[in-house]
Short mmCIF file of C-alpha atoms in Angstrom, two decimals:
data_model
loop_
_atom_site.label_atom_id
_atom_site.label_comp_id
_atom_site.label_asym_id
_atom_site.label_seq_id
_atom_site.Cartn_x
_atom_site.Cartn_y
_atom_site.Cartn_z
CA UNK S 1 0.00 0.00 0.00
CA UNK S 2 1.25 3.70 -1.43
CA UNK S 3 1.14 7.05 -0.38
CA UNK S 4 -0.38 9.95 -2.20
CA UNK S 5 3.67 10.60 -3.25
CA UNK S 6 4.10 7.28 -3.78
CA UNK S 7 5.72 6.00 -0.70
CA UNK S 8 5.60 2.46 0.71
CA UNK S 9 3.90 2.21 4.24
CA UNK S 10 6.33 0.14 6.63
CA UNK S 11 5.26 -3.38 6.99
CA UNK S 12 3.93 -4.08 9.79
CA UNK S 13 4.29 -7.37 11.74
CA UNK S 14 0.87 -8.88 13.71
CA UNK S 15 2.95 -9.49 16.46
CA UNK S 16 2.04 -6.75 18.77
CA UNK S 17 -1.87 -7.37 17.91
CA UNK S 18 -1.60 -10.55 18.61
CA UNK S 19 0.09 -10.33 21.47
CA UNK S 20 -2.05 -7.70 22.97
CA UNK S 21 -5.15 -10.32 21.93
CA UNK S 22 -3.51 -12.94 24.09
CA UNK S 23 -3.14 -10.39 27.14
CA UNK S 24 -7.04 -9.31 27.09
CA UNK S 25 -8.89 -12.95 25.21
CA UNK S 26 -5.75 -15.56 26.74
CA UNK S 27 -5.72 -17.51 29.45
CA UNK S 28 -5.08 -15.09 32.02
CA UNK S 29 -8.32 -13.04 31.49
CA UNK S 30 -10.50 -16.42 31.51
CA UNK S 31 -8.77 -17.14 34.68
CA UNK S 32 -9.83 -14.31 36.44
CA UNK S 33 -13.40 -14.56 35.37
CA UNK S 34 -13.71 -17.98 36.23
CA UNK S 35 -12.09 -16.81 39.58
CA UNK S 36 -15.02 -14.24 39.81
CA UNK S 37 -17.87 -16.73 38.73
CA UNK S 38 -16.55 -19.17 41.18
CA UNK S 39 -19.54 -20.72 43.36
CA UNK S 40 -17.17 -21.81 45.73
CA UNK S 41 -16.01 -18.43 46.60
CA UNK S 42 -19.33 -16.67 46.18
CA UNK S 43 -21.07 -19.07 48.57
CA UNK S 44 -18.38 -18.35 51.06
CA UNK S 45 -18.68 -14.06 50.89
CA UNK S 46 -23.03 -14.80 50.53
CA UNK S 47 -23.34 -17.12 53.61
CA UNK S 48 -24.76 -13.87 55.61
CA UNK S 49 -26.60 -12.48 53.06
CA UNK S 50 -28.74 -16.01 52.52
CA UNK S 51 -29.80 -15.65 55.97
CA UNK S 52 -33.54 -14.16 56.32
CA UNK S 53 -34.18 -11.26 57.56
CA UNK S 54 -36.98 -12.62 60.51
CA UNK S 55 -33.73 -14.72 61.81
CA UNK S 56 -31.59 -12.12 62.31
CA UNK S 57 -34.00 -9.85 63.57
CA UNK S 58 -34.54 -12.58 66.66
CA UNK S 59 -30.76 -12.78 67.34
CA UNK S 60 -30.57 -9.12 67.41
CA UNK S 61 -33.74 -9.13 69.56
CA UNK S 62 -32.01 -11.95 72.20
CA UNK S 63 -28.97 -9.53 72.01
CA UNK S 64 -30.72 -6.58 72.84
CA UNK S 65 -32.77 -8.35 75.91
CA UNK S 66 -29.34 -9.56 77.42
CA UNK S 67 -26.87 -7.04 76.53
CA UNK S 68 -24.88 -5.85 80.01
CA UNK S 69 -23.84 -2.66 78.53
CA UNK S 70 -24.14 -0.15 75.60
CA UNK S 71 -21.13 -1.35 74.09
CA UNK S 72 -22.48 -4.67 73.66
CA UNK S 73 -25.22 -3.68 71.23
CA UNK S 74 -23.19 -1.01 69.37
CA UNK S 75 -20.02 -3.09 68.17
CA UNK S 76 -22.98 -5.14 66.19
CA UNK S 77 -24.31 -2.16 65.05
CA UNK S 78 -21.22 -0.87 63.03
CA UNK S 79 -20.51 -4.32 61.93
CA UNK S 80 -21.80 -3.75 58.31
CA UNK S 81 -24.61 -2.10 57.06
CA UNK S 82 -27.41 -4.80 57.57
CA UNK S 83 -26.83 -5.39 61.33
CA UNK S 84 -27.04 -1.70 61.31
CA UNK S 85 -30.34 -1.24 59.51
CA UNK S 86 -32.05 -4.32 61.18
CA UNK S 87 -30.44 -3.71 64.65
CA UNK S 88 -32.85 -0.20 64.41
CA UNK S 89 -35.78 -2.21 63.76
CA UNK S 90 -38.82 -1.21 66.18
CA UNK S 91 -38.81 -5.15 67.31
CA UNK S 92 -35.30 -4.97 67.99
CA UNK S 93 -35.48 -1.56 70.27
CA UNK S 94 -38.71 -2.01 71.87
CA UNK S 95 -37.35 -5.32 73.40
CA UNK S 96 -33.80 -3.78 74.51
CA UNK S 97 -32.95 -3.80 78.26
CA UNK S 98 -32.12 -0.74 80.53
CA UNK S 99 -28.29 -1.33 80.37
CA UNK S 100 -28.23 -1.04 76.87
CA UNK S 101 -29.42 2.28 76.79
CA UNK S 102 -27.60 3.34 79.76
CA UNK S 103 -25.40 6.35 78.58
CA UNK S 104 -23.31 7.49 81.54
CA UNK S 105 -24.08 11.13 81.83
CA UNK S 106 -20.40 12.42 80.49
CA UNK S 107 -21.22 10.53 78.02
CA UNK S 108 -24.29 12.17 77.10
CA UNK S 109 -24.90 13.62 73.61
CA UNK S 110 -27.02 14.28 70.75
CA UNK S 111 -26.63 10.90 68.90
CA UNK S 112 -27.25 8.88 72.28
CA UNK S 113 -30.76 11.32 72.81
CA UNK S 114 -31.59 10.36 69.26
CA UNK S 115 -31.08 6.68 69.75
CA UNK S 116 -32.91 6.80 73.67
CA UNK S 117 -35.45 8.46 71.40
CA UNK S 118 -35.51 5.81 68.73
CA UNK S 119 -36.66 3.38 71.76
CA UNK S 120 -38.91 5.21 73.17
CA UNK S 121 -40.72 5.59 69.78
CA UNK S 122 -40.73 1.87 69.35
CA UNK S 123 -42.52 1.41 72.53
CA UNK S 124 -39.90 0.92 74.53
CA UNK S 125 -41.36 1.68 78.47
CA UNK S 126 -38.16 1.62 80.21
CA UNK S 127 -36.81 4.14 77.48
CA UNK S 128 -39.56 5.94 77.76
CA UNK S 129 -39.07 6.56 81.84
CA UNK S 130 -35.39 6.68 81.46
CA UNK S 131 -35.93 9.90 78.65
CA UNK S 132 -38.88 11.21 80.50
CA UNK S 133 -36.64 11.45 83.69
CA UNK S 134 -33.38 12.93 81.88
CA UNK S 135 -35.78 15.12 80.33
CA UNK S 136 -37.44 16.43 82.94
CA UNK S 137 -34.67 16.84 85.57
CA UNK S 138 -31.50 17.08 83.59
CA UNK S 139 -32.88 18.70 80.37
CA UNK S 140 -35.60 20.82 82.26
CA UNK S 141 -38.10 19.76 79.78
CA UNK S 142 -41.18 19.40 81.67
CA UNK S 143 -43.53 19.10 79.19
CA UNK S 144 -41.98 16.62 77.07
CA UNK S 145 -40.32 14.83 80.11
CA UNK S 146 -43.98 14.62 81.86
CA UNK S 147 -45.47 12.82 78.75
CA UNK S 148 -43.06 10.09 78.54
CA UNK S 149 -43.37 9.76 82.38
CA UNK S 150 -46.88 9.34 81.84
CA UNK S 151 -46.43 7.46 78.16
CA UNK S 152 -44.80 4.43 80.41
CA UNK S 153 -47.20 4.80 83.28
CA UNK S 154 -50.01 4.02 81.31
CA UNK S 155 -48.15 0.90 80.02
CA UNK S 156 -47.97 -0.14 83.90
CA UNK S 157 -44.39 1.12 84.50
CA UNK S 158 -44.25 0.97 88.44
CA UNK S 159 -41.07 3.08 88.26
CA UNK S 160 -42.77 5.76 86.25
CA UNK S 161 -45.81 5.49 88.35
CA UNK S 162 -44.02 6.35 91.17
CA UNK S 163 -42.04 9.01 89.94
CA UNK S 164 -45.24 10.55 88.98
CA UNK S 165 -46.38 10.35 92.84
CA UNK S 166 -43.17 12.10 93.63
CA UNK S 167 -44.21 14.72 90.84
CA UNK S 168 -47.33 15.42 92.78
CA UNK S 169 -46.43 15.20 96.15
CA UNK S 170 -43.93 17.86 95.45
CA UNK S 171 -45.64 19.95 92.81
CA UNK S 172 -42.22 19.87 91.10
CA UNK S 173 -42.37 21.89 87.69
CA UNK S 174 -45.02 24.12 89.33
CA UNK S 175 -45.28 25.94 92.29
CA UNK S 176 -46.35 24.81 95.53
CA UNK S 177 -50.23 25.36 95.07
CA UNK S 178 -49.22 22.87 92.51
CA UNK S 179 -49.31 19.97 94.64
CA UNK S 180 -51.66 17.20 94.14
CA UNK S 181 -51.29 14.99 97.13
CA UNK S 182 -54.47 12.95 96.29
CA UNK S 183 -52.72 11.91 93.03
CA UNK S 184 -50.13 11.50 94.66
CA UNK S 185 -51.15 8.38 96.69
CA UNK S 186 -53.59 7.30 93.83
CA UNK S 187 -50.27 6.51 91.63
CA UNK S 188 -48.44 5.69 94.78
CA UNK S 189 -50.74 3.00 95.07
CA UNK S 190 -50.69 1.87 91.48
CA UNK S 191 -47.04 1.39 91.80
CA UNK S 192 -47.21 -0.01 94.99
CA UNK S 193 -49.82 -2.99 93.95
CA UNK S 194 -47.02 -3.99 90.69
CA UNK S 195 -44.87 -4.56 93.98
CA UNK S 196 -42.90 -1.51 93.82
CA UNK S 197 -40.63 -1.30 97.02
CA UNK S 198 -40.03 2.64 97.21
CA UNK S 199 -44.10 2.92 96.46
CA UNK S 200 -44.74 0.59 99.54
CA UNK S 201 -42.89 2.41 101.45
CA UNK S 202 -44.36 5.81 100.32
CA UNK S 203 -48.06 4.74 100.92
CA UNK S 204 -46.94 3.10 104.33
CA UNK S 205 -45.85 6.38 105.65
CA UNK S 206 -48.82 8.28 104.23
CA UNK S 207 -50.82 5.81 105.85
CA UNK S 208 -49.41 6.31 108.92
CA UNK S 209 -48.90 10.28 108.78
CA UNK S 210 -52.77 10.99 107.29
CA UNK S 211 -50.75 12.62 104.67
CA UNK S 212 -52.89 12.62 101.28
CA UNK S 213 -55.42 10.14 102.91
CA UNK S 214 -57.49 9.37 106.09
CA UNK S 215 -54.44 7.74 108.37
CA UNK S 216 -54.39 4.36 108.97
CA UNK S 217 -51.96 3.01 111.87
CA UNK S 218 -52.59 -0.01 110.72
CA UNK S 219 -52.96 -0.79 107.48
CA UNK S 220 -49.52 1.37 106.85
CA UNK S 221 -47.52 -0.79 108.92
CA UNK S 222 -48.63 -3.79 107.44
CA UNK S 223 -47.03 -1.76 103.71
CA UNK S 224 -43.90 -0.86 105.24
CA UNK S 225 -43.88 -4.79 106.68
CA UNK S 226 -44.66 -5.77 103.15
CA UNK S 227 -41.63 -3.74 101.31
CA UNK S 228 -39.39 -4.80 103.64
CA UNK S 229 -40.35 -8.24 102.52
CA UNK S 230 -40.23 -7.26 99.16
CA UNK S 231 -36.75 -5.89 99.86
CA UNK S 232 -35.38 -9.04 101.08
CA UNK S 233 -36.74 -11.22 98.41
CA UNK S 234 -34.95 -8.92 95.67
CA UNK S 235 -31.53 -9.18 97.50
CA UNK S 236 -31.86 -12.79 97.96
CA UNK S 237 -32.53 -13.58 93.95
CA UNK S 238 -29.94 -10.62 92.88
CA UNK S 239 -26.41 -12.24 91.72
CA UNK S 240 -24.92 -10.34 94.17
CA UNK S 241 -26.12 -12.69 96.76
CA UNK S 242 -24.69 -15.45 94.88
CA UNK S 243 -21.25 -13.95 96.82
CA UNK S 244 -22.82 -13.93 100.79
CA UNK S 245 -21.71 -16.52 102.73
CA UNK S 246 -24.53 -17.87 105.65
CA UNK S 247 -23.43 -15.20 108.23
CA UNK S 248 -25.09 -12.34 107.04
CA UNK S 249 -28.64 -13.72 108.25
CA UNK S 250 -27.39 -13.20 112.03
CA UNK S 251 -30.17 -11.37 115.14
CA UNK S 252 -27.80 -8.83 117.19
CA UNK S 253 -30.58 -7.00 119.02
CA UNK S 254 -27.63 -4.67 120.77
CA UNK S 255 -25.69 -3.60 117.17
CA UNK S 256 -28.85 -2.52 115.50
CA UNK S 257 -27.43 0.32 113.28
CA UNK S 258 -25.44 -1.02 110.45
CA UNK S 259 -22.90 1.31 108.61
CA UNK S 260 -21.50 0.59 105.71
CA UNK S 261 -23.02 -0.40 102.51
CA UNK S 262 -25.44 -2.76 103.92
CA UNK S 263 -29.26 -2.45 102.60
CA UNK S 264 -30.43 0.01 105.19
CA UNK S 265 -34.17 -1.22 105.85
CA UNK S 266 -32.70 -4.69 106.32
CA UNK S 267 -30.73 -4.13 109.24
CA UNK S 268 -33.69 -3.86 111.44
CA UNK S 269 -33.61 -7.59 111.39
CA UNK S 270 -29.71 -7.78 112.17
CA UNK S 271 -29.51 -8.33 108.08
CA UNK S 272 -26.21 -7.05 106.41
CA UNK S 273 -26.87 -7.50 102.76
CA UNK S 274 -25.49 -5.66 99.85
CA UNK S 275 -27.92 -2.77 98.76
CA UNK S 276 -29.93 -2.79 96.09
CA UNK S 277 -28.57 -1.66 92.48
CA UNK S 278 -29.84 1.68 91.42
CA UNK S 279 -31.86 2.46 88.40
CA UNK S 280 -30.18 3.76 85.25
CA UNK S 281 -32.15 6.90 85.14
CA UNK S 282 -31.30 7.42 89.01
CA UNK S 283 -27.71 6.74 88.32
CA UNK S 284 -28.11 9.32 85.35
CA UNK S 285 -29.09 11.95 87.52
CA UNK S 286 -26.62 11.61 90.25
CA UNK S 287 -23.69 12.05 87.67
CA UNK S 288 -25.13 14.32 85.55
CA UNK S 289 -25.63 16.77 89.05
CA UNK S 290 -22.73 15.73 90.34
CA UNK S 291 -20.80 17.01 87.48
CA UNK S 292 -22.36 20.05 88.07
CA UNK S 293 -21.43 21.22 91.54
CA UNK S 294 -24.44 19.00 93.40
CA UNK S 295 -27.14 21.49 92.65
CA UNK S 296 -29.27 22.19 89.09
CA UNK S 297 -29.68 26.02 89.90
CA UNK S 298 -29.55 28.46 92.30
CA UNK S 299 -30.78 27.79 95.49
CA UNK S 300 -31.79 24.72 93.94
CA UNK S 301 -30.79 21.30 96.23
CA UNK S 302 -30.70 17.77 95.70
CA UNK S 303 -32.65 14.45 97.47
CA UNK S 304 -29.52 13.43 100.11
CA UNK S 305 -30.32 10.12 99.63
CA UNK S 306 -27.42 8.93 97.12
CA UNK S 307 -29.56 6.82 95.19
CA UNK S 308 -32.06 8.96 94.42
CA UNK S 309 -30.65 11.69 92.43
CA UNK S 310 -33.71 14.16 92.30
CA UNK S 311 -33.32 17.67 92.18
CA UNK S 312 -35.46 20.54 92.99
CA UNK S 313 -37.35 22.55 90.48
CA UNK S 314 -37.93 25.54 92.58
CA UNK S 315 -36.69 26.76 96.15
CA UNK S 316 -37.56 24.79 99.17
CA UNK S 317 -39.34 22.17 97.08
CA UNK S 318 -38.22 19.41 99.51
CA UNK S 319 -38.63 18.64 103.06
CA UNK S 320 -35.54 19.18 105.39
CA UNK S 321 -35.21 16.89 108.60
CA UNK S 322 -36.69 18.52 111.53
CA UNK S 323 -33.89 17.97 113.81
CA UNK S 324 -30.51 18.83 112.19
CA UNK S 325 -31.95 20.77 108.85
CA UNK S 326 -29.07 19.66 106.84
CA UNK S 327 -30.40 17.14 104.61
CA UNK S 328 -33.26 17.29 102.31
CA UNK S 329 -35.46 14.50 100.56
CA UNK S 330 -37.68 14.21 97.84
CA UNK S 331 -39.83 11.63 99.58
CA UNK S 332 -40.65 9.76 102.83
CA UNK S 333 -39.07 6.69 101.25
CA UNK S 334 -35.57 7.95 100.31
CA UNK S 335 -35.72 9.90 103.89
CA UNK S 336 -36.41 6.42 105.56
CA UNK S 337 -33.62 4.65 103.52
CA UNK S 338 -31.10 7.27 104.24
CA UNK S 339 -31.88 7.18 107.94
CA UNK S 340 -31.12 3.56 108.11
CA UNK S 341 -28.13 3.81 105.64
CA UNK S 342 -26.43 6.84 106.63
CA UNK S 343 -28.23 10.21 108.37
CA UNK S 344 -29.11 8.02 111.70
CA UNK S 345 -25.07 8.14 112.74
CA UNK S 346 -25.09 11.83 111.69
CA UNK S 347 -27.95 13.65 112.75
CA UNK S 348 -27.08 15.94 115.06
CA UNK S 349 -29.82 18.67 116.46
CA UNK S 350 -29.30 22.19 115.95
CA UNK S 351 -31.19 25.59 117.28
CA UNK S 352 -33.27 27.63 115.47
CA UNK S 353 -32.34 26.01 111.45
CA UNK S 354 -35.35 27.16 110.03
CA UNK S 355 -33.87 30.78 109.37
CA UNK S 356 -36.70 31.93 107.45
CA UNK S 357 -35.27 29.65 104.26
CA UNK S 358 -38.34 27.47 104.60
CA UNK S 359 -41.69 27.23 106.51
CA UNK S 360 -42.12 24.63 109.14
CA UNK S 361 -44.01 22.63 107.87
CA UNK S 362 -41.29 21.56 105.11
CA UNK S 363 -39.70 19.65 108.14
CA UNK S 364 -39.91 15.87 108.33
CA UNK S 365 -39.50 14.46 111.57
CA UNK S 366 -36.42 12.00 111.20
CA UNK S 367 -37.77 10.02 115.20
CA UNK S 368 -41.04 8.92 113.76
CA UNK S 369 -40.12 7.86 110.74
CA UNK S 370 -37.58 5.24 112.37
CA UNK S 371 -40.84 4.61 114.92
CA UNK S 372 -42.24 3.57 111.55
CA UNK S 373 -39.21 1.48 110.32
CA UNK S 374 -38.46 -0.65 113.79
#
């Protein structure tokens, strides 16, 4: 073949071209696709993916019943992106446990609000008291704190029932005309019949005291009889009594206050168990106060008893004890449990503490209450 001046083109040799055939149509290139259409290897990388979805969904379920911390459910969650999308199924987070939404409170931030939400959306009740309560207290939400409160009530959450009772008895988010006391022992009761051991031991002393309803001698000693009971039975099937050896179910009638961390109401009976674990939410609220100095305001105090964690909403919201002044408590449960745990070796009476801070009849008398207790 020519030119237009009448040149020969170079010959060309098919080398190259065929060579450059071989390297994308040889061997080599079949090779690899058979390597790529391999069922060997694709049934290896597809063994997850085969699974149905309605399996997984019940192992994520099981793992979100059991799971002892956060961390537990969340390395599954950014395993890949399925366990992510089905570990966010409703199912999955309206069956998770307390402890795996149980953000310590330095630990708190948007993405763990969003996810407490997520739960509480699903119909998760525990979420729904844990949020209400961080809410409410920590976020100073009432509105939107009150309504989950009351979302997990309704589902028969004893917890949230008796925070609710606290709510009232205290008119806390209002002022003090606020308070509702016949509520009060209406949910206090509620809570109390699902076997609630701080309700018991709320409607035993309003019993007693008249305080809300007609008094009852009575029929409120037989309630704080019957959560000490209650009490007992919880210690004995916690793992923690797995650990006591057979001594701890000793009568001293002469050593009846028991320091320490002992169960407080149990030492009445010469028991020295270990107390009983606190609630998320409550353990929520004592760090997230603690971090702040003890108080959310101020002027503003906090229950005394340490696992409580309740603040006030407004000045002089809770009763002080009528002998020394220098502890406060949200209720006539956590004042009888930190009597027996801790204020009983302290109290010491001063003259004249009610320096126009708070009326008189804010004052709860520590005596009776252990008259109550013995």
């Amino acid at each position: 073949m020519r030119t237009r001046r009448g040149h020969c083109y170079p010959e060309v040799h098919m080398f190259c071209s065929q060579k450059r055939r071989r390297d994308f149509s040889g061997d080599n290139m079949i090779r690899r696709k058979r390597q790529k259409a391999s069922p060997v290897t694709a049934g290896k990388s597809d063994l997850f993916d085969s699974l149905p979805d309605d399996l997984v969904l019940c192992i994520l379920t099981k793992l979100s019943c059991t799971a002892a911390c956060p961390a537990d459910f969340i390395n599954v969650l950014i395993t890949c992106k399925r366990l992510n999308g089905l570990g966010l199924h409703s199912m999955v987070l309206s069956r998770a446990s307390p402890r795996t939404f149980s953000v310590k409170a330095k630990n708190w931030s948007e993405s763990a609000h969003r996810f407490l939400k997520q739960c509480s959306d699903a119909g998760n009740v525990e979420a729904c008291y844990t949020l209400g309560m961080i809410r409410f207290y920590c976020l100073q939400n009432r509105g939107s704190g009150a309504s989950l409160l009351a979302k997990a009530a309704i589902a028969s959450h004893a917890p949230a029932l008796y925070s609710l009772a606290v709510i009232q008895f205290n008119g806390s988010g209002g002022s003090k005309n606020d308070k509702d006391l016949r509520a009060g022992v209406a949910l206090c009761a509620r809570a109390a019949f699902l076997g609630h051991i701080d309700a018991l031991r709320e409607l035993g002393h309003c019993l007693q005291d008249g305080y809300g309803v007609r008094q009852n001698i009575a029929e409120g000693r037989r309630f704080l009889v019957q959560a000490n009971a209650r009490e007992l039975a919880s210690v004995l099937s916690s793992s923690k009594s797995s650990s006591l050896t057979g001594t701890w179910l000793t009568w001293n009638p002469r050593d009846r206050l028991v320091t320490g961390t002992g169960c407080p109401l149990l030492s009445d009976f010469g028991c020295n168990v270990p107390a009983p674990e606190a609630h998320p939410a409550s353990q929520f609220l004592s760090e997230w106060f603690a971090a702040r100095r003890g108080s959310s305001g101020p002027g503003l105090r906090l229950c005394s008893h340490s696992a409580c964690g309740r603040p006030e909403t407004r000045r002089h919201e809770f009763r002080r004890c009528s002998v020394c002044g220098a502890v406060n408590y949200c209720s006539r449960a956590c004042q009888a449990l930190d009597w027996k745990l801790r204020h009983k070796s302290e109290c010491v009476p001063m003259e004249r503490w009610l320096d126009g801070e708070g009326d008189a009849d804010e004052a709860i008398d520590g005596d009776d209450h252990v008259v109550a207790q013995s």
